[in-house]
Amino acid sequence: MTYTDLVEQIRKKGSFLCVGLDTDIKKLPAPLRDSEDGVFEFNKAIIDATAPYCVAYKPNTAFYESLGVKGWDALQRTVAYIRNNYPDMFIIADAKRGDIGNTSSLYARAFFESMDVDAITVAPYMGFDSVKPFMEYGGKWVILLGLTSNPGSHDFQFLTDAHGTRLFEHVLETARSWGDKEKLMFVVGATQGAMFSEVRRVAPDNFLLVPGVGAQGGSLDEVAKWGMNRDCGLLVNSSRAIIYASSGDDFDRAAAAEARKLRDHMTILLSTYGVI
Amino acid sequence: MTYTDLVEQIRKKGSFLCVGLDTDIKKLPAPLRDSEDGVFEFNKAIIDATAPYCVAYKPNTAFYESLGVKGWDALQRTVAYIRNNYPDMFIIADAKRGDIGNTSSLYARAFFESMDVDAITVAPYMGFDSVKPFMEYGGKWVILLGLTSNPGSHDFQFLTDAHGTRLFEHVLETARSWGDKEKLMFVVGATQGAMFSEVRRVAPDNFLLVPGVGAQGGSLDEVAKWGMNRDCGLLVNSSRAIIYASSGDDFDRAAAAEARKLRDHMTILLSTYGVI
């Protein structure tokens, strides 16, 4: 999906919501937990219920890998289901991959050819040759870890050089020389609050994928205030608060209600900041 | 596997060789390339041929993921084959994972429970809560990226703070407060040559997993000279030079010959530096 198409979807739907498909077999409603194909059935129901309110889905690969071959199969079919039934949806493999060049090429093959997602999250530690292979596909994206939402983000991401530049700023700046806003987004956690203005100083025009709203404590208003640009420039992810909104039979309706609530909030923010 | 058991295996075999199972379907000898189960059959033959000369195997997950469900299945069966037939072998999933705490726990479940490898490589960017879940399994190891072997290692790993400490040194130092030498190794690329002495200043007693000997240009003598400690403290990986030593029917015998040559060289180094 191109940058222009993504912005168009956001304007059309009044939403910059990404639904995180962090589907943990242990947390599914009882009948699905015991079903042979529970993970896929759950995802399918969540997708059908929330598709009107979001522009992106983000399965995190860890949840599928923990189930071995069966999980990997459920992931592939989930991606195919979205692709076939909601062709305007932006699909992100939250995989946080990254390896030496020839190996990253194989990850790119896995996610962009075998699976046909639009974007993959990538870890920056190994530098340019670990990231570039993901940028060689037309209409596909790298979403590079910038400033993450977890407590451990403070261990290394804020390390400061002699000129006062922090590691995450180096990552943003350096990565921007590898590809433009049509190919490159950054992960910036909602828990980082006012740091968004500093991220925007370095990366004014890149989309930011923002986890951490909801369960991890980040605020949507803060994120929009500091992070939104004239094309929106944000994909805000919510996983647990949507997909586990109810643990009963009404899980899909509850998920739809949560997603709609977030969409309504987002429509107001898009309007407030002049994007729509 | 415990630290003591690993050192014992190294002394017994006169080898600190790790064979990298970077099995690319496109590079297999013709009959295997066209076989339904070629990747597993190739791995099985390589393992049987090289087991006398090495102490560890390291499948890189990218090569298996690129084949989708079939690849993931081949990976699981490869690990099970080593576990069942060569129970003293140290098995490393070269996966370079790392995510927020509750998600890293699922990767740990995938690799340490579903798959039962001994160790997994992990990327440090997200800090302690992304690494710790892998340390909560008895006899299992984290191998954290320290100083990698690829050109992109220079993008961020050498960033220097106001006191002259580089990012990779921060990573080594900080991670050592999360777990001891029984749980924690570091990846240090053989291409980094004399940097090994600087790594050893910060991490004298941790095992180092060393890629980059052979195809990537690193020297085994240099690595041993600067990196070996009294328990050896090194696992040197070779992938392409061994598994693709011949592209003909004799690929397994050629792999054995390459592995034996490296083992012979390693026995001399272990003796030179007083480990055996």
XYZ file of C-alpha atoms in Angstrom:
552
model
C 0.000 0.000 0.000
C 1.303 3.469 -0.859
C 1.580 6.457 1.474
C -1.212 8.218 -0.456
C -3.543 5.219 -0.217
C -2.957 4.926 3.515
C -3.707 8.594 4.131
C -6.826 8.293 1.980
C -8.082 5.356 4.079
C -7.511 7.307 7.279
C -9.459 10.302 5.955
C -12.248 8.128 4.580
C -12.746 6.167 7.787
C -12.005 8.972 10.234
C -9.714 6.542 11.980
C -6.037 5.858 12.464
C -6.672 2.764 14.529
C -4.594 -0.380 14.188
C -6.020 -3.461 15.874
C -3.321 -5.673 17.376
C -4.045 -9.347 16.823
C -2.059 -10.553 19.852
C -4.139 -13.672 20.054
C -3.181 -15.760 23.071
C -4.850 -19.149 22.963
C -5.025 -19.145 26.770
C -7.187 -16.014 26.807
C -9.827 -17.036 24.276
C -13.484 -17.543 25.224
C -13.964 -21.148 26.356
C -15.504 -22.731 23.217
C -12.769 -21.233 20.996
C -10.000 -22.158 23.413
C -10.916 -25.806 22.981
C -11.490 -25.615 19.230
C -8.957 -27.131 16.828
C -8.795 -23.875 14.860
C -9.594 -21.450 17.712
C -6.962 -18.815 17.004
C -7.998 -18.340 13.394
C -11.722 -18.421 14.224
C -11.203 -15.807 16.931
C -9.186 -13.567 14.581
C -11.798 -13.895 11.843
C -14.581 -12.828 14.200
C -12.515 -9.914 15.579
C -11.632 -8.764 12.064
C -15.214 -8.891 10.782
C -16.392 -6.987 13.865
C -13.745 -4.247 13.860
C -13.002 -3.682 10.146
C -15.353 -0.674 9.811
C -13.456 1.180 12.549
C -9.774 0.586 11.803
C -7.326 1.011 8.931
C -4.747 -1.588 9.943
C -4.241 -4.954 11.623
C -1.084 -5.965 13.394
C -0.574 -9.608 14.328
C 2.406 -10.020 16.653
C 4.323 -13.094 15.495
C 5.259 -14.205 19.035
C 1.691 -15.237 19.782
C 1.625 -17.506 16.732
C 5.142 -18.923 17.050
C 4.375 -20.000 20.604
C 1.977 -22.545 19.062
C 4.540 -23.968 16.632
C 3.506 -25.084 13.145
C -0.208 -24.734 13.921
C 0.294 -21.149 15.036
C 2.319 -20.240 11.963
C -0.478 -21.688 9.839
C -3.091 -19.620 11.715
C -0.992 -16.496 11.123
C -0.724 -17.119 7.378
C -4.454 -17.736 7.082
C -5.258 -14.652 9.159
C -3.193 -12.470 6.823
C -4.807 -14.103 3.774
C -8.269 -13.572 5.264
C -7.692 -9.849 5.707
C -6.082 -9.524 2.271
C -8.987 -11.288 0.526
C -11.897 -9.732 2.402
C -10.620 -6.256 3.266
C -8.201 -5.350 0.474
C -7.849 -1.716 1.651
C -6.497 -2.757 5.037
C -2.852 -2.119 5.950
C -1.322 -5.300 7.422
C 1.670 -5.160 9.743
C 3.682 -8.195 10.829
C 4.917 -7.178 14.264
C 7.975 -9.383 14.116
C 10.851 -7.116 15.235
C 13.225 -8.973 12.957
C 16.696 -7.910 11.764
C 19.824 -9.867 10.831
C 22.843 -9.604 8.538
C 21.925 -8.573 4.994
C 21.519 -11.933 3.273
C 19.489 -13.225 6.214
C 17.234 -10.177 6.423
C 16.487 -10.814 2.734
C 15.031 -14.165 3.740
C 12.852 -12.556 6.403
C 11.666 -10.144 3.724
C 10.847 -13.106 1.501
C 8.925 -14.733 4.382
C 6.778 -11.721 5.195
C 6.453 -9.903 1.871
C 6.296 -12.860 -0.535
C 5.048 -15.953 1.322
C 2.702 -13.862 3.441
C 2.106 -10.573 1.579
C 1.849 -8.197 4.545
C 2.357 -4.464 3.891
C 4.894 -3.802 6.600
C 7.157 -5.465 9.121
C 8.594 -4.100 12.353
C 12.399 -4.242 12.423
C 14.969 -3.785 15.224
C 17.727 -1.259 14.425
C 20.714 -2.557 16.420
C 22.456 -4.243 13.466
C 22.303 -1.174 11.190
C 21.694 -0.517 7.532
C 22.320 -3.874 5.886
C 19.887 -5.508 8.327
C 17.132 -3.049 7.358
C 17.649 -2.334 3.655
C 16.490 -5.709 2.274
C 13.009 -4.914 3.596
C 13.006 -1.653 1.629
C 13.523 -3.270 -1.734
C 9.884 -4.226 -2.252
C 7.538 -1.768 -3.999
C 4.647 -0.648 -1.786
C 6.090 -2.442 1.251
C 7.274 -0.779 4.434
C 9.805 -1.042 7.240
C 8.583 0.057 10.658
C 11.781 0.569 12.623
C 11.876 0.542 16.419
C 12.523 4.125 17.501
C 11.355 4.746 21.042
C 9.488 1.788 22.475
C 6.679 1.742 25.047
C 8.190 -0.653 27.599
C 10.144 0.044 30.816
C 13.340 -1.359 29.243
C 13.280 1.430 26.639
C 15.277 3.451 29.169
C 18.200 1.022 29.231
C 19.722 2.006 25.890
C 17.430 4.187 23.783
C 18.207 7.339 25.788
C 21.991 6.913 25.814
C 23.422 10.298 24.916
C 26.514 11.096 22.892
C 28.952 13.931 23.574
C 26.768 16.315 21.533
C 23.618 15.530 23.484
C 22.028 13.366 20.801
C 20.277 10.295 22.139
C 20.434 6.825 20.595
C 16.796 6.891 19.441
C 17.452 10.207 17.669
C 20.475 8.697 15.937
C 18.294 5.792 14.848
C 15.592 8.080 13.423
C 18.071 10.368 11.671
C 20.253 7.620 10.247
C 17.334 5.495 9.063
C 15.818 8.464 7.250
C 18.871 8.411 4.966
C 18.015 4.805 3.981
C 14.499 5.441 2.673
C 11.755 8.065 2.556
C 8.323 8.384 4.130
C 6.888 6.062 1.455
C 8.890 3.143 2.864
C 9.767 3.957 6.436
C 7.749 4.349 9.620
C 8.940 4.329 13.213
C 7.609 2.674 16.347
C 7.155 5.295 19.054
C 5.411 4.181 22.232
C 2.416 6.154 23.522
C 3.888 5.912 27.023
C 6.612 8.334 25.897
C 4.111 11.250 26.018
C 5.792 14.584 25.313
C 8.797 12.849 23.674
C 6.621 12.854 20.555
C 7.492 16.495 19.894
C 11.190 15.579 19.931
C 10.544 12.653 17.601
C 8.669 14.980 15.232
C 11.619 17.403 15.190
C 13.780 14.644 13.686
C 11.077 12.822 11.691
C 8.358 15.312 10.751
C 6.845 13.395 7.852
C 7.210 9.694 8.714
C 4.247 7.710 9.905
C 4.598 6.602 13.521
C 3.202 3.299 14.724
C 2.151 3.899 18.313
C 1.658 1.011 20.726
C 0.905 1.451 24.402
C -2.454 3.268 24.334
C -4.794 1.531 26.772
C -3.362 -1.486 28.601
C 0.126 0.058 28.786
C -1.194 3.449 29.951
C -0.557 5.877 27.071
C -2.984 8.691 26.243
C -4.504 9.130 22.791
C -4.963 12.885 23.267
C -1.296 13.359 24.148
C -0.179 11.281 21.183
C -2.331 13.290 18.766
C -1.334 16.612 20.306
C 2.391 16.027 19.903
C 2.564 13.453 17.141
C -0.066 14.234 14.501
C 0.992 15.930 11.273
C -1.095 17.249 8.370
C -1.468 13.772 6.841
C -2.226 12.345 10.298
C 1.112 10.479 10.342
C -0.055 8.148 13.095
C -1.236 4.577 13.373
C -2.286 3.992 16.957
C -2.413 0.373 17.990
C -4.696 -1.171 20.552
C -4.587 -4.891 21.227
C -5.776 -6.218 24.566
C -8.332 -3.454 25.233
C -10.143 -4.423 22.017
C -9.678 -8.130 21.466
C -10.243 -9.094 25.114
C -12.968 -6.489 25.777
C -15.174 -9.405 26.797
C -14.269 -12.981 27.595
C -17.809 -14.202 26.885
C -19.656 -15.177 23.735
C -20.142 -11.492 22.932
C -16.367 -10.955 22.516
C -16.750 -9.781 18.926
C -19.527 -7.306 19.681
C -17.548 -5.992 22.670
C -14.469 -5.621 20.443
C -16.527 -3.710 17.882
C -17.840 -1.382 20.580
C -14.310 -0.636 21.864
C -12.988 -0.082 18.351
C -15.920 2.206 17.492
C -15.311 4.238 20.649
C -11.660 4.718 19.673
C -12.661 5.546 16.089
C -15.108 8.209 17.334
C -12.376 9.729 19.487
C -9.956 9.637 16.565
C -12.438 11.298 14.205
C -12.661 14.237 16.624
C -8.866 14.463 16.838
C -8.450 14.305 13.047
C -10.944 17.116 12.760
C -9.422 19.161 15.608
C -5.992 19.092 13.974
C -7.311 19.782 10.480
C -6.576 16.445 8.819
C -10.233 15.995 7.840
C 22.639 -27.412 29.224
C 24.735 -25.981 32.057
C 27.932 -23.960 31.749
C 29.918 -26.864 33.221
C 28.451 -29.365 30.763
C 29.225 -27.110 27.819
C 32.847 -26.624 28.882
C 33.157 -30.385 29.388
C 31.915 -31.064 25.856
C 34.410 -28.573 24.439
C 37.305 -30.216 26.303
C 36.167 -33.718 25.391
C 35.807 -32.998 21.693
C 38.701 -30.543 21.384
C 36.287 -28.306 19.544
C 34.327 -25.101 20.070
C 32.704 -25.316 16.664
C 29.061 -24.418 16.105
C 27.630 -25.471 12.744
C 25.159 -22.951 11.361
C 22.171 -24.638 9.749
C 21.365 -21.747 7.408
C 19.667 -24.076 5.012
C 18.531 -22.242 1.894
C 16.334 -24.446 -0.263
C 17.702 -22.707 -3.375
C 21.250 -23.832 -2.597
C 20.638 -27.523 -1.956
C 22.073 -30.260 -4.199
C 19.612 -30.923 -7.039
C 17.861 -34.097 -5.814
C 17.218 -32.567 -2.366
C 16.099 -29.247 -3.841
C 13.260 -31.044 -5.593
C 12.393 -33.316 -2.670
C 9.236 -32.679 -0.632
C 11.250 -32.781 2.594
C 14.586 -31.536 1.231
C 15.468 -29.073 3.992
C 15.082 -31.620 6.762
C 16.842 -34.373 4.795
C 19.745 -32.025 4.081
C 19.991 -30.996 7.748
C 19.877 -34.602 8.897
C 22.740 -35.562 6.589
C 24.796 -32.516 7.620
C 24.209 -33.232 11.307
C 25.161 -36.900 11.054
C 28.295 -35.977 9.115
C 29.503 -33.143 11.353
C 28.406 -34.218 14.869
C 31.806 -35.705 15.821
C 33.515 -32.355 15.168
C 31.234 -29.758 16.732
C 29.594 -29.005 20.077
C 26.664 -26.890 18.857
C 24.188 -26.386 16.025
C 22.621 -23.067 15.180
C 19.647 -22.997 12.809
C 18.840 -19.414 11.761
C 15.061 -19.053 11.823
C 14.944 -16.767 8.758
C 15.808 -19.632 6.442
C 12.886 -21.695 7.746
C 10.334 -18.881 7.998
C 10.953 -18.026 4.354
C 9.288 -21.366 3.537
C 6.211 -20.700 5.674
C 4.510 -23.528 7.563
C 6.621 -26.198 5.836
C 9.799 -24.434 6.884
C 8.690 -24.038 10.482
C 7.921 -27.755 10.516
C 11.382 -28.586 9.140
C 12.940 -26.422 11.865
C 11.032 -28.165 14.651
C 11.961 -31.593 13.328
C 15.610 -30.575 12.913
C 15.791 -29.506 16.557
C 14.057 -32.716 17.654
C 16.438 -34.792 15.536
C 19.489 -33.262 17.213
C 17.926 -33.521 20.677
C 17.066 -37.205 20.218
C 20.221 -38.398 18.485
C 22.906 -36.150 19.935
C 21.717 -35.281 23.455
C 25.035 -33.597 24.404
C 24.744 -31.034 21.641
C 24.058 -27.367 22.453
C 21.249 -26.060 20.211
C 20.907 -22.367 19.428
C 17.873 -20.817 17.758
C 19.379 -17.855 15.925
C 16.195 -15.826 15.993
C 17.287 -12.352 17.177
C 13.952 -11.871 18.923
C 13.005 -9.301 21.575
C 9.736 -7.542 22.417
C 7.926 -6.064 25.420
C 7.974 -8.358 28.463
C 4.720 -10.278 28.048
C 5.483 -10.829 24.361
C 9.067 -11.968 24.916
C 7.580 -14.544 27.319
C 5.712 -16.016 24.369
C 8.875 -16.197 22.274
C 10.496 -17.975 25.219
C 7.584 -20.409 25.271
C 7.993 -20.971 21.509
C 11.701 -21.719 21.601
C 12.245 -23.225 25.062
C 9.004 -25.204 25.485
C 7.533 -26.012 22.053
C 11.015 -26.474 20.578
C 13.397 -27.189 23.477
C 16.499 -25.434 22.179
C 19.216 -24.501 24.710
C 19.641 -20.884 23.707
C 18.151 -18.103 21.651
C 19.800 -15.013 20.212
C 18.112 -11.799 21.369
C 18.388 -8.160 20.225
C 19.099 -5.667 23.037
C 17.426 -2.453 21.819
C 14.279 -2.794 23.953
C 16.149 -3.365 27.227
C 15.720 -5.540 30.289
C 12.072 -6.551 30.168
C 12.535 -7.760 26.587
C 15.433 -10.020 27.643
C 14.569 -11.255 31.142
C 11.732 -13.658 30.195
C 14.299 -15.758 28.331
C 16.391 -16.013 31.513
C 13.656 -17.576 33.606
C 14.205 -21.116 32.318
C 16.653 -23.401 34.116
C 19.544 -24.521 31.912
C 18.466 -22.202 29.079
C 20.459 -19.276 27.745
C 20.140 -15.831 26.225
C 22.729 -14.934 23.609
C 22.491 -11.168 23.374
C 23.722 -9.229 20.344
C 26.840 -7.357 21.444
C 29.054 -6.468 18.509
C 27.820 -7.988 15.278
C 29.820 -9.095 12.248
C 28.041 -7.110 9.538
C 28.905 -3.731 7.961
C 25.852 -2.106 9.615
C 27.332 -2.831 13.058
C 29.068 0.541 12.689
C 25.818 2.502 12.437
C 24.881 2.374 16.119
C 26.981 -0.119 18.104
C 29.984 2.212 18.297
C 28.069 5.336 19.363
C 30.018 6.831 22.229
C 28.727 8.643 25.289
C 30.357 11.646 26.968
C 32.585 9.303 29.041
C 33.889 7.438 26.004
C 31.794 4.310 26.564
C 30.375 2.804 23.385
C 26.871 1.425 22.984
C 28.049 -2.194 22.702
C 29.974 -1.776 25.956
C 26.843 -0.412 27.647
C 24.933 -3.423 26.355
C 27.504 -5.903 27.708
C 27.806 -4.153 31.062
C 24.083 -3.630 31.615
C 23.114 -7.143 30.533
C 25.639 -8.659 32.938
C 23.540 -7.212 35.775
C 20.531 -9.213 34.493
C 22.069 -12.687 34.661
C 25.391 -14.479 35.118
C 27.641 -16.532 32.854
C 25.364 -19.573 33.369
C 22.541 -17.825 31.487
C 24.095 -15.156 29.317
C 26.348 -15.206 26.271
C 27.054 -12.443 23.766
C 27.277 -12.391 19.992
C 30.604 -10.864 18.954
C 31.467 -11.017 15.266
C 34.813 -12.472 14.189
C 35.187 -9.582 11.761
C 35.709 -7.288 14.764
C 39.267 -8.722 15.277
C 41.141 -6.898 18.018
C 37.866 -5.565 19.500
C 37.720 -8.915 21.266
C 40.177 -7.711 23.892
C 37.881 -4.779 24.653
C 34.899 -7.116 24.886
C 36.839 -9.332 27.283
C 37.628 -6.333 29.511
C 33.884 -5.861 30.092
C 32.796 -9.514 29.897
C 35.718 -11.732 30.941
C 33.743 -14.847 31.822
C 30.766 -14.934 29.442
C 30.738 -17.283 26.493
C 30.882 -15.445 23.165
C 29.081 -16.764 20.107
C 31.255 -15.765 17.177
C 29.849 -15.630 13.654
C 31.788 -14.376 10.674
C 34.676 -16.836 10.480
C 35.020 -18.012 6.886
C 32.522 -16.569 4.406
C 32.447 -13.186 6.185
C 36.233 -12.990 6.465
C 37.034 -13.346 10.189
C 40.150 -15.170 11.412
C 39.966 -18.038 13.898
C 43.493 -17.378 15.191
C 42.662 -13.745 15.962
C 39.429 -14.704 17.717
C 41.209 -17.264 19.912
C 44.120 -14.936 20.623
C 41.922 -12.109 21.924
C 38.743 -13.883 22.956
C 39.597 -17.230 24.560
C 39.489 -17.546 28.346
C 40.504 -20.445 30.609
C 37.179 -22.279 30.013
C 37.482 -21.528 26.273
C 34.518 -19.106 26.459
C 33.979 -19.246 22.704
C 31.552 -20.886 20.320
C 32.725 -20.147 16.806
C 30.074 -20.550 14.157
C 30.601 -21.558 10.572
C 27.638 -21.951 8.239
C 28.165 -21.600 4.501
C 31.779 -22.835 4.474
C 30.633 -26.141 5.941
C 27.105 -26.831 4.728
C 27.772 -25.738 1.140
C 31.331 -27.129 0.958
C 30.164 -29.159 -2.049
C 27.032 -28.777 -4.147
C 27.234 -32.360 -5.361
C 26.113 -35.702 -3.948
C 29.143 -35.687 -1.641
C 27.886 -32.580 0.217
C 27.820 -34.397 3.567
C 31.318 -35.828 3.237
C 32.612 -32.413 2.148
C 30.888 -30.825 5.158
C 32.476 -33.391 7.465
C 35.906 -32.673 5.993
C 35.499 -28.906 6.526
C 34.217 -29.391 10.077
C 37.076 -31.775 10.867
C 39.617 -29.274 9.543
C 38.170 -26.570 11.805
C 38.071 -28.975 14.750
C 41.754 -29.854 14.232
C 42.643 -26.170 14.163
C 40.547 -25.567 17.293
C 42.187 -28.459 19.166
C 45.563 -26.824 18.592
C 44.258 -23.455 19.816
C 42.659 -24.997 22.927
C 45.978 -26.626 23.697
C 48.026 -23.494 22.917
C 45.985 -21.421 25.355
C 45.936 -24.085 28.059
C 42.256 -25.029 27.990
C 43.069 -28.684 27.337
